[in-house]
Structure formats: structure tokens, C-alpha cells
mmCIF file of C-alpha atoms in Angstrom:
data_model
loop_
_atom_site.group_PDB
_atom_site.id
_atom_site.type_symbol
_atom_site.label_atom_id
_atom_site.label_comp_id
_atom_site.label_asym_id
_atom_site.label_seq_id
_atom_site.Cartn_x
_atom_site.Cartn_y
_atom_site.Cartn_z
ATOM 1 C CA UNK Y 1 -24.076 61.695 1.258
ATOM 2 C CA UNK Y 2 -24.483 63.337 4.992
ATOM 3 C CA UNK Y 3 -23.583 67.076 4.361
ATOM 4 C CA UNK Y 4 -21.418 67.980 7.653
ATOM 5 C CA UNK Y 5 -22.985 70.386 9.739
ATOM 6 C CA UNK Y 6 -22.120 73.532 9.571
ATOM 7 C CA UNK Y 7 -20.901 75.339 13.200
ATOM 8 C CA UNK Y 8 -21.112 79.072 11.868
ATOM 9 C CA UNK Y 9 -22.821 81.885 14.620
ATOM 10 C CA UNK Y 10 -21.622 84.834 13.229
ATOM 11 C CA UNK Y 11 -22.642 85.241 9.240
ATOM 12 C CA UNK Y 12 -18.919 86.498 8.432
ATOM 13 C CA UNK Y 13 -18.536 88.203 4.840
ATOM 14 C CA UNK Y 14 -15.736 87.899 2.282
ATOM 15 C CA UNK Y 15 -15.025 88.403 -0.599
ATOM 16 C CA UNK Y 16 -14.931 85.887 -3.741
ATOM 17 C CA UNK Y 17 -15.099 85.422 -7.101
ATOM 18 C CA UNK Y 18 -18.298 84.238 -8.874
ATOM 19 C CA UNK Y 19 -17.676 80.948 -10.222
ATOM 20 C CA UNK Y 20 -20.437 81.527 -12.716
ATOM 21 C CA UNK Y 21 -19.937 85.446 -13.613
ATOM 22 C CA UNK Y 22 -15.597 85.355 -12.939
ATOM 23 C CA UNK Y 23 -16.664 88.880 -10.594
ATOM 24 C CA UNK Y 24 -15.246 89.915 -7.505
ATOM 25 C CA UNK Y 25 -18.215 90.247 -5.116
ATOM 26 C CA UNK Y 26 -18.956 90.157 -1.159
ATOM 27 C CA UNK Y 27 -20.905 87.468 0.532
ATOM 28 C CA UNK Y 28 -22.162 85.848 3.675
ATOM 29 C CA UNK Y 29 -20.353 82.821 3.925
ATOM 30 C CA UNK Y 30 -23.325 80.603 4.486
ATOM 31 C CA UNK Y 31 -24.584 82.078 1.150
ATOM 32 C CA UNK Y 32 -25.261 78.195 -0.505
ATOM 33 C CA UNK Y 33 -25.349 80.026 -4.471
ATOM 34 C CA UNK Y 34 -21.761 80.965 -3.797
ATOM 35 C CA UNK Y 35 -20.165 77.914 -2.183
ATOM 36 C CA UNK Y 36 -17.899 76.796 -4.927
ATOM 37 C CA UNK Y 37 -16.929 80.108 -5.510
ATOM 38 C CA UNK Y 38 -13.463 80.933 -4.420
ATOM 39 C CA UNK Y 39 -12.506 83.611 -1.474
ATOM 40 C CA UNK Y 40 -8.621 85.034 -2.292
ATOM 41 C CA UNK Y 41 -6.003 85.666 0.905
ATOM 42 C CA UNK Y 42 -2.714 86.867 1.692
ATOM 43 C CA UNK Y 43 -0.017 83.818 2.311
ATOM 44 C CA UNK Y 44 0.497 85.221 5.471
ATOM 45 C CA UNK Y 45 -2.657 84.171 6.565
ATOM 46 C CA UNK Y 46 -1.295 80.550 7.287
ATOM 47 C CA UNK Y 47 1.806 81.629 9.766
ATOM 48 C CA UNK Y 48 -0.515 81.158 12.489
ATOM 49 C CA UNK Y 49 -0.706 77.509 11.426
ATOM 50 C CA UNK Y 50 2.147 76.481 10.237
ATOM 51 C CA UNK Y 51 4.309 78.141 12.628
ATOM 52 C CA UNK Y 52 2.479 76.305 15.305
ATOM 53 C CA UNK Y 53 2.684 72.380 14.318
ATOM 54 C CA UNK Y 54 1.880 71.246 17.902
ATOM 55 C CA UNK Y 55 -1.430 72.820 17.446
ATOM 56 C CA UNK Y 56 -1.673 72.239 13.606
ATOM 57 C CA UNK Y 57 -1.380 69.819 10.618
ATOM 58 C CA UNK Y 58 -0.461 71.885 7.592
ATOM 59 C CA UNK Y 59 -0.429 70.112 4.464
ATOM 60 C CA UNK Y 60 -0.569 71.035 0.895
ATOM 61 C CA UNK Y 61 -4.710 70.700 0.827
ATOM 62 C CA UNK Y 62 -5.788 71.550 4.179
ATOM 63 C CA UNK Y 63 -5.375 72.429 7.632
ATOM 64 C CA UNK Y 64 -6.657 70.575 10.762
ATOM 65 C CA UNK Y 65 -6.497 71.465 14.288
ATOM 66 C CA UNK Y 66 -5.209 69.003 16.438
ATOM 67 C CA UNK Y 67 -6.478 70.542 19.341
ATOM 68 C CA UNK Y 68 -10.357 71.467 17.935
ATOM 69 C CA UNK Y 69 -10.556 68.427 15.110
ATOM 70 C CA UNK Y 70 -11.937 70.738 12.500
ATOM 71 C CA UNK Y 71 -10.967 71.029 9.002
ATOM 72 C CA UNK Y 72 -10.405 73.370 6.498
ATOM 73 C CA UNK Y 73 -10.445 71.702 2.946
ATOM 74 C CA UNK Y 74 -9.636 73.085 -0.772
ATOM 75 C CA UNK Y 75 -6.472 75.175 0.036
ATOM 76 C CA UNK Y 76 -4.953 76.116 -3.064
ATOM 77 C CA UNK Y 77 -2.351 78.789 -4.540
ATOM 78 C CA UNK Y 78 -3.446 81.076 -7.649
ATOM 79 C CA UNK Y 79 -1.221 81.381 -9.905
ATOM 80 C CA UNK Y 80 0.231 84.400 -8.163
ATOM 81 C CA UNK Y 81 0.519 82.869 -5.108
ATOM 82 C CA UNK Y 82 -2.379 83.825 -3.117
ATOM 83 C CA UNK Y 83 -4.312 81.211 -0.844
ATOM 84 C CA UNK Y 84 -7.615 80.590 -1.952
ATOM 85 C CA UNK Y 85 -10.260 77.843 -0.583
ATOM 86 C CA UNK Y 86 -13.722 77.329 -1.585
ATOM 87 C CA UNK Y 87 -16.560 79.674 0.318
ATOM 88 C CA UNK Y 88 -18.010 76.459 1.656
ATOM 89 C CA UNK Y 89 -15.092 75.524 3.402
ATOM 90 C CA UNK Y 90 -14.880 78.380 4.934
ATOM 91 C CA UNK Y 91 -18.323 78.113 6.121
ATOM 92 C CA UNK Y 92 -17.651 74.878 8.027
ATOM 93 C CA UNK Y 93 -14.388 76.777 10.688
ATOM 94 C CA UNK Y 94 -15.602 78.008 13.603
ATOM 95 C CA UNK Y 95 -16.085 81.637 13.930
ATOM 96 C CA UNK Y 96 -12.989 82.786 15.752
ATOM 97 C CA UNK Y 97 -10.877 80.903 12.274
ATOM 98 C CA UNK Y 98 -13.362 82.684 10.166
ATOM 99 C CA UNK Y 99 -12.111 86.042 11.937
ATOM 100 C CA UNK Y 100 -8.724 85.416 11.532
ATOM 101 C CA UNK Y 101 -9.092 84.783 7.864
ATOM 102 C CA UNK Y 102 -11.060 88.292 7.615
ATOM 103 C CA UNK Y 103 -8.587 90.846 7.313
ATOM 104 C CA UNK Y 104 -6.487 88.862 4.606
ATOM 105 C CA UNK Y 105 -8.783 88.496 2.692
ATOM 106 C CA UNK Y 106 -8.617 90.014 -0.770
ATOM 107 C CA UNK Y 107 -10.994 91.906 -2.783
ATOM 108 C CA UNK Y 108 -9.066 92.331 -5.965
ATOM 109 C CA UNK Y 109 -6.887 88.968 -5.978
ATOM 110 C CA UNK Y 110 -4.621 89.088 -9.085
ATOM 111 C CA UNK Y 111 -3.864 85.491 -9.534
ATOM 112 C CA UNK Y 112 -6.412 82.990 -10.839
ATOM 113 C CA UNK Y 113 -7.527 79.315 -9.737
ATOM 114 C CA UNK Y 114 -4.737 76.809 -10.317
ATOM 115 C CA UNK Y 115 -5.896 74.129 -12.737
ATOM 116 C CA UNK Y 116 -4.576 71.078 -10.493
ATOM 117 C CA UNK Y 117 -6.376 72.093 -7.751
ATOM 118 C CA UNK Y 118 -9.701 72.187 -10.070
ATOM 119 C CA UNK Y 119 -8.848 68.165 -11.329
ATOM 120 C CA UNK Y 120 -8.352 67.793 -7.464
ATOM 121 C CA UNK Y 121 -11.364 69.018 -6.590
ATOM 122 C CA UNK Y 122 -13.831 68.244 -8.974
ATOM 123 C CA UNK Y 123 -12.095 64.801 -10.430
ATOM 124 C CA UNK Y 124 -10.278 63.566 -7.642
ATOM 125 C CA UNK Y 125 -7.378 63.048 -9.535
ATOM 126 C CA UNK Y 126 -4.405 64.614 -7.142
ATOM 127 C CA UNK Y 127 -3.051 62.667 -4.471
ATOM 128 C CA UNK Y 128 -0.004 63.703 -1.522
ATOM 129 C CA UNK Y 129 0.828 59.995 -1.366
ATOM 130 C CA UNK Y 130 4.553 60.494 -2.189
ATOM 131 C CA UNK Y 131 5.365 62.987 0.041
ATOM 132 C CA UNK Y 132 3.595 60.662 3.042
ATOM 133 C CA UNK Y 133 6.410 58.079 1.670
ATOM 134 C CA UNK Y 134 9.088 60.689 1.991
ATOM 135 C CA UNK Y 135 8.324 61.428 5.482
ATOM 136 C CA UNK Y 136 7.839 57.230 6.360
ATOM 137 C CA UNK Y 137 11.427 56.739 4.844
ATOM 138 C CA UNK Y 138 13.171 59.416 6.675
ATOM 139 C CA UNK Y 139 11.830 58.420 9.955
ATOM 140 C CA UNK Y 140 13.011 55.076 8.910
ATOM 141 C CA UNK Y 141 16.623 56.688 7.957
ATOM 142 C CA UNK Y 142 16.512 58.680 11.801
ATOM 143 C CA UNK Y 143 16.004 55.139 13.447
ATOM 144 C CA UNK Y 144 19.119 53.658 12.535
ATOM 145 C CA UNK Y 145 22.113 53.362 14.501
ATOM 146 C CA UNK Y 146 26.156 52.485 14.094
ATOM 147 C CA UNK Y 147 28.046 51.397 16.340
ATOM 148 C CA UNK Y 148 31.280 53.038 16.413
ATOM 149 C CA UNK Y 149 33.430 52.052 20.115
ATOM 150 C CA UNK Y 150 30.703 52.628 22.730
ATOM 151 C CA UNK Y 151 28.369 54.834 20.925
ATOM 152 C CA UNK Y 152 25.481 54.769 18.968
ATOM 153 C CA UNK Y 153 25.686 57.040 15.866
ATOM 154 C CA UNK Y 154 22.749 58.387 13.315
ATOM 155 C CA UNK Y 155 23.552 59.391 9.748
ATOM 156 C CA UNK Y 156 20.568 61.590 9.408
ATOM 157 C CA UNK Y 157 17.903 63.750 11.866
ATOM 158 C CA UNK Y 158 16.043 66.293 10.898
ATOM 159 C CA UNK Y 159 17.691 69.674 12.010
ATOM 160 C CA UNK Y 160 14.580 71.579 13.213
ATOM 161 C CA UNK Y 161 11.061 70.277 14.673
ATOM 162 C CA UNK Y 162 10.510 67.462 11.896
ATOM 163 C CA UNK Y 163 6.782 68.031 11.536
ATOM 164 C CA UNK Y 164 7.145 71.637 10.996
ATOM 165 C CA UNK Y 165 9.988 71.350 8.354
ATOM 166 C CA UNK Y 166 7.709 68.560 6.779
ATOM 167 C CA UNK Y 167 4.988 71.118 6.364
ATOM 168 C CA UNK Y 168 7.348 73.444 4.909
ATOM 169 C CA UNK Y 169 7.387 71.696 1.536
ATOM 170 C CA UNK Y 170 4.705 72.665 0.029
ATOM 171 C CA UNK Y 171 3.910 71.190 -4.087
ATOM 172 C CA UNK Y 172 3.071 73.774 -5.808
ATOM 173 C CA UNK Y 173 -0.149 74.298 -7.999
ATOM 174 C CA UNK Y 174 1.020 77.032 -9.814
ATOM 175 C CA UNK Y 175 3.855 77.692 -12.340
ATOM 176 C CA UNK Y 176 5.267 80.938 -10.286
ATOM 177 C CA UNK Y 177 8.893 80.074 -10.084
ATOM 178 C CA UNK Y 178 9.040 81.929 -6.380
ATOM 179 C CA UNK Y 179 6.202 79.628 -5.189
ATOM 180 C CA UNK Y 180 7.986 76.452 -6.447
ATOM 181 C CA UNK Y 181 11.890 77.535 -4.932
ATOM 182 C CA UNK Y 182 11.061 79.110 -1.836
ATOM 183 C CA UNK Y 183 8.176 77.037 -1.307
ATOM 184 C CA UNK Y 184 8.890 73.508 -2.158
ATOM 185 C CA UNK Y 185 12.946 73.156 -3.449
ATOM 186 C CA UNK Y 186 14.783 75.096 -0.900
ATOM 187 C CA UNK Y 187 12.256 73.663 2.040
ATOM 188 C CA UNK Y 188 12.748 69.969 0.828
ATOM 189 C CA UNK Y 189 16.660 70.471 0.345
ATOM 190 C CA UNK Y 190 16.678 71.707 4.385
ATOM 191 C CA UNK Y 191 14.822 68.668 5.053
ATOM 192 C CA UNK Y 192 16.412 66.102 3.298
ATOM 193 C CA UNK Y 193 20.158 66.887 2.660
ATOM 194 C CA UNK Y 194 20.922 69.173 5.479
ATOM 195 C CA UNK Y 195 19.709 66.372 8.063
ATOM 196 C CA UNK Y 196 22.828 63.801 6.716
ATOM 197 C CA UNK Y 197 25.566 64.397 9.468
ATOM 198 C CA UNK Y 198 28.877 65.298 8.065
ATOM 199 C CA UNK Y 199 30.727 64.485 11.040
ATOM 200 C CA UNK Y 200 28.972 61.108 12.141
ATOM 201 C CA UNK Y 201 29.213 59.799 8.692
ATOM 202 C CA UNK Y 202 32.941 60.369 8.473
ATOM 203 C CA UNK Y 203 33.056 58.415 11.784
ATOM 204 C CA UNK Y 204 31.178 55.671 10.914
ATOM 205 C CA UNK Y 205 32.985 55.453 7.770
ATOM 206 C CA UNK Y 206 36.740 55.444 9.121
ATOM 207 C CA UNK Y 207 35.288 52.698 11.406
ATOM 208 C CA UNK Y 208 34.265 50.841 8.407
ATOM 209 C CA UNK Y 209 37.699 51.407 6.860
ATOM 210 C CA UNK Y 210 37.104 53.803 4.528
ATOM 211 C CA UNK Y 211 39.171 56.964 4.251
ATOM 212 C CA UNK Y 212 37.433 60.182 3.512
ATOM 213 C CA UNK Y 213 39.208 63.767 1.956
ATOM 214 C CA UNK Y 214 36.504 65.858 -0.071
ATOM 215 C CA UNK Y 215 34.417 67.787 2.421
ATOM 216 C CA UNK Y 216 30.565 67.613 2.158
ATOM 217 C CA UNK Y 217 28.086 65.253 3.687
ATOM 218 C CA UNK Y 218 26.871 63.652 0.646
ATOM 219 C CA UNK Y 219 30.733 62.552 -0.539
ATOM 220 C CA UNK Y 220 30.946 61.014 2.881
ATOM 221 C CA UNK Y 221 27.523 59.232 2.214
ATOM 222 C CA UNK Y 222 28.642 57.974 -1.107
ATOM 223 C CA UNK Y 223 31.669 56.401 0.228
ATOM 224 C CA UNK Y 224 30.375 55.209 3.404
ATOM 225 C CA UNK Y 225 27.518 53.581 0.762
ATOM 226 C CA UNK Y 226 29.712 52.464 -1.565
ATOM 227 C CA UNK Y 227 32.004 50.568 1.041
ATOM 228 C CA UNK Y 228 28.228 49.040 2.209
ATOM 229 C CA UNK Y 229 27.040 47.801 -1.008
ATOM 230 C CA UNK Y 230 30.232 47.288 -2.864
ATOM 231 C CA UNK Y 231 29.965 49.062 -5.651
ATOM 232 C CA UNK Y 232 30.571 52.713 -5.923
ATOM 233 C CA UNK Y 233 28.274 53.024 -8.767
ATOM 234 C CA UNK Y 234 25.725 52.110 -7.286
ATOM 235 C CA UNK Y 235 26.343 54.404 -4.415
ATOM 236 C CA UNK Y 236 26.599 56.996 -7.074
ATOM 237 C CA UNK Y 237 23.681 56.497 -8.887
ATOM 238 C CA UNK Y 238 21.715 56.288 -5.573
ATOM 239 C CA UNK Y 239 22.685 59.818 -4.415
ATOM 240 C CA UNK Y 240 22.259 61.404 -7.638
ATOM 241 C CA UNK Y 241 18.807 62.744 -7.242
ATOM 242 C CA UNK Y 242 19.827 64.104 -3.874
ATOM 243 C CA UNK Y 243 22.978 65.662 -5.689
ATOM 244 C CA UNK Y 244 20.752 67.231 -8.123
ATOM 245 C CA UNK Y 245 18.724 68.784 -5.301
ATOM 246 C CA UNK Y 246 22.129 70.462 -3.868
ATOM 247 C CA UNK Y 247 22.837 71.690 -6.897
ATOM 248 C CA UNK Y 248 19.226 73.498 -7.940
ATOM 249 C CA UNK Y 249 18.692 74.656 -4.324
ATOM 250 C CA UNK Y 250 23.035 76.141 -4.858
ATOM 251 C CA UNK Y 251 21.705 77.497 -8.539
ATOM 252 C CA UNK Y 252 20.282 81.305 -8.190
ATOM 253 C CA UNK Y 253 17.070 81.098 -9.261
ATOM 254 C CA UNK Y 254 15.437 82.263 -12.184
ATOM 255 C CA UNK Y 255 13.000 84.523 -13.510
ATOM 256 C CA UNK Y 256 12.608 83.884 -16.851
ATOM 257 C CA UNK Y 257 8.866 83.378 -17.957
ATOM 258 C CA UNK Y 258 9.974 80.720 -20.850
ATOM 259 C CA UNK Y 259 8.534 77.859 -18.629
ATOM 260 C CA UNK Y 260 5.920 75.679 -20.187
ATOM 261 C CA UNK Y 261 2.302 74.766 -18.921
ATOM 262 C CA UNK Y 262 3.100 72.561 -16.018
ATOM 263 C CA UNK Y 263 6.722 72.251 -16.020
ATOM 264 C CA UNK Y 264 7.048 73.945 -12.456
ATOM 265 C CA UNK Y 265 4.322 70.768 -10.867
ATOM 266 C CA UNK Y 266 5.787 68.328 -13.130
ATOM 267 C CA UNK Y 267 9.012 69.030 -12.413
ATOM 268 C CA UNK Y 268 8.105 69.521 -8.270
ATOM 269 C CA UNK Y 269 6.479 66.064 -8.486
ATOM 270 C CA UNK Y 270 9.285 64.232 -10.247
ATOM 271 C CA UNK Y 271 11.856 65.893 -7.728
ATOM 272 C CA UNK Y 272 9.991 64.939 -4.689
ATOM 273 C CA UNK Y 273 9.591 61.126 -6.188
ATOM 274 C CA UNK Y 274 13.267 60.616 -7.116
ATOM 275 C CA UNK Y 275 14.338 61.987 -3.683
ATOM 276 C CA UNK Y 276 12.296 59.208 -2.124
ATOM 277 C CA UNK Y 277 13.313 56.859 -4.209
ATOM 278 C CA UNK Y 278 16.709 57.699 -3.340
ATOM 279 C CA UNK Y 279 16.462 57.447 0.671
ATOM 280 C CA UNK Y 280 14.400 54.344 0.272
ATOM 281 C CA UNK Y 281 17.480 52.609 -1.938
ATOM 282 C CA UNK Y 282 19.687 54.567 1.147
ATOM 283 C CA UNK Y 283 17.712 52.302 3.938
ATOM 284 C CA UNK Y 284 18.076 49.237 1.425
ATOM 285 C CA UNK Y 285 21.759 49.415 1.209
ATOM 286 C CA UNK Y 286 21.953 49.719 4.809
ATOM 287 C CA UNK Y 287 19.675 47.179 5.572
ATOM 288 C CA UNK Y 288 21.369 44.138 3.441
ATOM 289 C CA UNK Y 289 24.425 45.410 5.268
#
């Protein structure tokens, strides 16, 4: 395998932890006996790049400039919610994003690595291919149009910049309950069930026939659905993982501890799945209409 070639000029230092000795210690970054060791940052060492998603892609792994083409691999959260990446990585941004990542970074980081992002790593065995499904099927789900009288009406767009609220939902790889709410749930609800318009629906649906009391854009959606396909249980058991959504993101979060090895990603993963499963039966119903 080619090793990419490193573009460093400046030997910037940081601090990591030993992957061999579990110490805090500081390092050149081209140091090669330290480059799966992992360098610890404050989270708001990212608003640069995700609050700019013209200039970059901000996923749950990495971060690319779209302008520059480079690549910064192995972005994790510790289990206290610190950004870490591997020294290597680091090694590989040019040295104004080296600089920038210089004064967050963290000499005594109290979280430790996340154990997904070590099978990701090392094993290869973590993949973002549901949430690139979520994002295909909403596009999808902004593309259609009704016809009510002389107009052209969507159900659903996004209610910010789409990439950016995308790259707001971030899995997490850690079991903090903050991380996986204000991270991941309450982004993903935004995204998903805040884009369904109230107001369109209702239109589309009185058009249709169907007559529509309980406020709320997912009772529209389950009636206009319903009158689609038929069947209102089918509507209904469509829209029931985007209910459930409503109702964790409406729940006040908690901060009990009592939560099981895992049980914040599994339960992150499974949400994320059923939510796409749930627009893609959305765009089926609509499609056989």
C-alpha cells in the first residue's frame, strides 16, 4: 500500500496519549512511534467546519475540504465527549488546520477512546451507509409535487441549509446521554419531522377529500397517507417510528447512569434505520398513488 504523502512544514506539537503506556505526553506530530496514538480536543474545535458546509463535508468519521481536497480521518468522541483523531491524521492537514487544532487541544482529556471507533478503525467493521440512505430518501421526498388548482405543492423541505442540518446528526460512539440527544436525536428530529409542512399537507389533503381537525403535521400526514394507500393502518404503522422520534425529542432527557454497554449506539443506530425505513415506505405510498 502507497502511504500518502505527508504535506507537514511546520513540526506542530500536541498532546496524546501513548497507545502503548495509556500516558499523556507531548509530541511532534510527524513523530512515526506515536501515530496511532490519540491527540484529545475541545468539541468546539469543529464549529469552524461544520458551521461552514459550503467549504466543508462534516461527517461522523472525517472532515474534507471541498475547497483544498484534504482529509482528516479517525474522528471520534471519548466517552466524555471530546474529539479525538489519531496523531497520524493529524500529520497529513496542512499546517494552517494543524494550527487551528492547537489551542484545543487537551493535555489532560478525561474521556477515553470509544470502543466502536477502535472496531472501525482497526477491523473495519462500522459503516455510515444508513444515514447516506436517509439523506437519498429525503431528497427523494423534497422532489415531489401535488397539484392542488394551479400550484405545485411539497410535503416536506428541509427547513435550514440541508447539508448543514445533515451534518448535524452526528451517531454517537459513546454512551454519554448529552452526546446522543443533543447530538444525534434532537438534530435528526429538526431534520426529518420539522421539514413535513403542516399547512401544504392539509391542502393537499382537503384536495384529496379528506377532512383534517387534530393539529400537527404528522396527523395530517397520516391521513393524507391513509386516504393514498387505503388503509389507515398502514398509514399508521408507517409513521410510527417518526412518532416515536416526536415523542423522545418532546421527553426531557435523562441523566440517569443505569444505561447498559451500548444501548446509547444501539439504540442511535436502530432510530436512524427505522426513520428511513419509514420515509422510504412514505415515497412508496406516494409513488403507487
Amino acid at each position: 500500500m502507497v502511504e500518502k504523502s505527508r504535506v507537514v512544514v511546520k513540526q506542530e506539537k500536541f498532546w496524546v496519549r501513548c497507545r502503548i503506556t495509556g500516558k499523556m505526553c507531548e509530541v511532534c506530530v510527524g513523530d512515526s512511534s506515536h501515530e496511532r496514538s490519540c491527540a484529545y480536543f475541545d468539541p468546539q474545535v469543529l464549529l469552524r467546519y461544520t458551521g461552514q458546509p459550503d467549504k466543508y463535508l462534516v461527517e461522523d468519521s472525517y472532515i474534507k475540504s471541498k475547497e483544498e481536497g484534504w482529509i482528516l480521518q479517525s474522528l471520534c468522541y471519548s466517552s466524555c465527549g471530546e474529539v479525538y483523531c489519531y496523531l497520524y491524521d493529524l500529520s497529513l492537514l496542512p499546517e494552517k488546520e494543524q494550527a487551528h487544532w492547537r489551542p484545543d487541544n487537551l493535555e489532560d482529556p478525561e474521556g477515553t477512546e470509544s470502543s466502536l471507533a477502535r472496531e472501525r478503525d482497526f477491523f473495519c467493521s462500522f459503516d455510515n451507509s444508513t444515514k447516506q440512505e436517509l439523506v437519498c430518501v429525503l431528497k427523494n421526498l423534497g422532489e415531489m409535487r401535488f397539484q392542488v388548482g394551479d400550484t405545485n405543492l411539497v410535503i416536506w423541505s428541509p427547513r435550514e441549509d440541508f447539508d448543514q442540518m445533515v451534518n448535524e446528526v452526528v451517531l454517537p460512539l459513546t454512551e454519554e446521554n448529552k452526546q446522543y440527544r443533543d447530538g444525534f436525536l434532537l438534530p435528526l428530529a429538526r431534520l426529518v419531522i420539522e421539514g413535513f409542512e403542516e399547512k401544504k399537507l392539509k391542502k393537499i389533503a382537503v384536495s384529496l377529500g379528506v377532512s383534517i381537525e387534530k393539529p400537527g403535521s404528522l396527523n395530517a400526514l397520516e391521513l393524507f397517507l391513509a386516504r393514498l394507500c387505503g388503509d389507515k393502518k398502514i398509514a399508521v404503522e408507517v409513521l410510527k417510528p417518526l412518532r416515536d422520534l416526536q415523542n423522545e425529542k418532546s421527553a426531557r432527557a435523562s441523566h440517569g447512569g443505569k444505561e447498559r454497554e451500548k444501548t446509547m449506539v444501539t439504540k442511535a443506530n436502530s432510530t436512524l434505520a427505522a426513520a428511513t425505513e419509514s420515509i422510504a415506505a412514505i415515497l412508496q405510498i406516494i409513488k403507487n398513488r
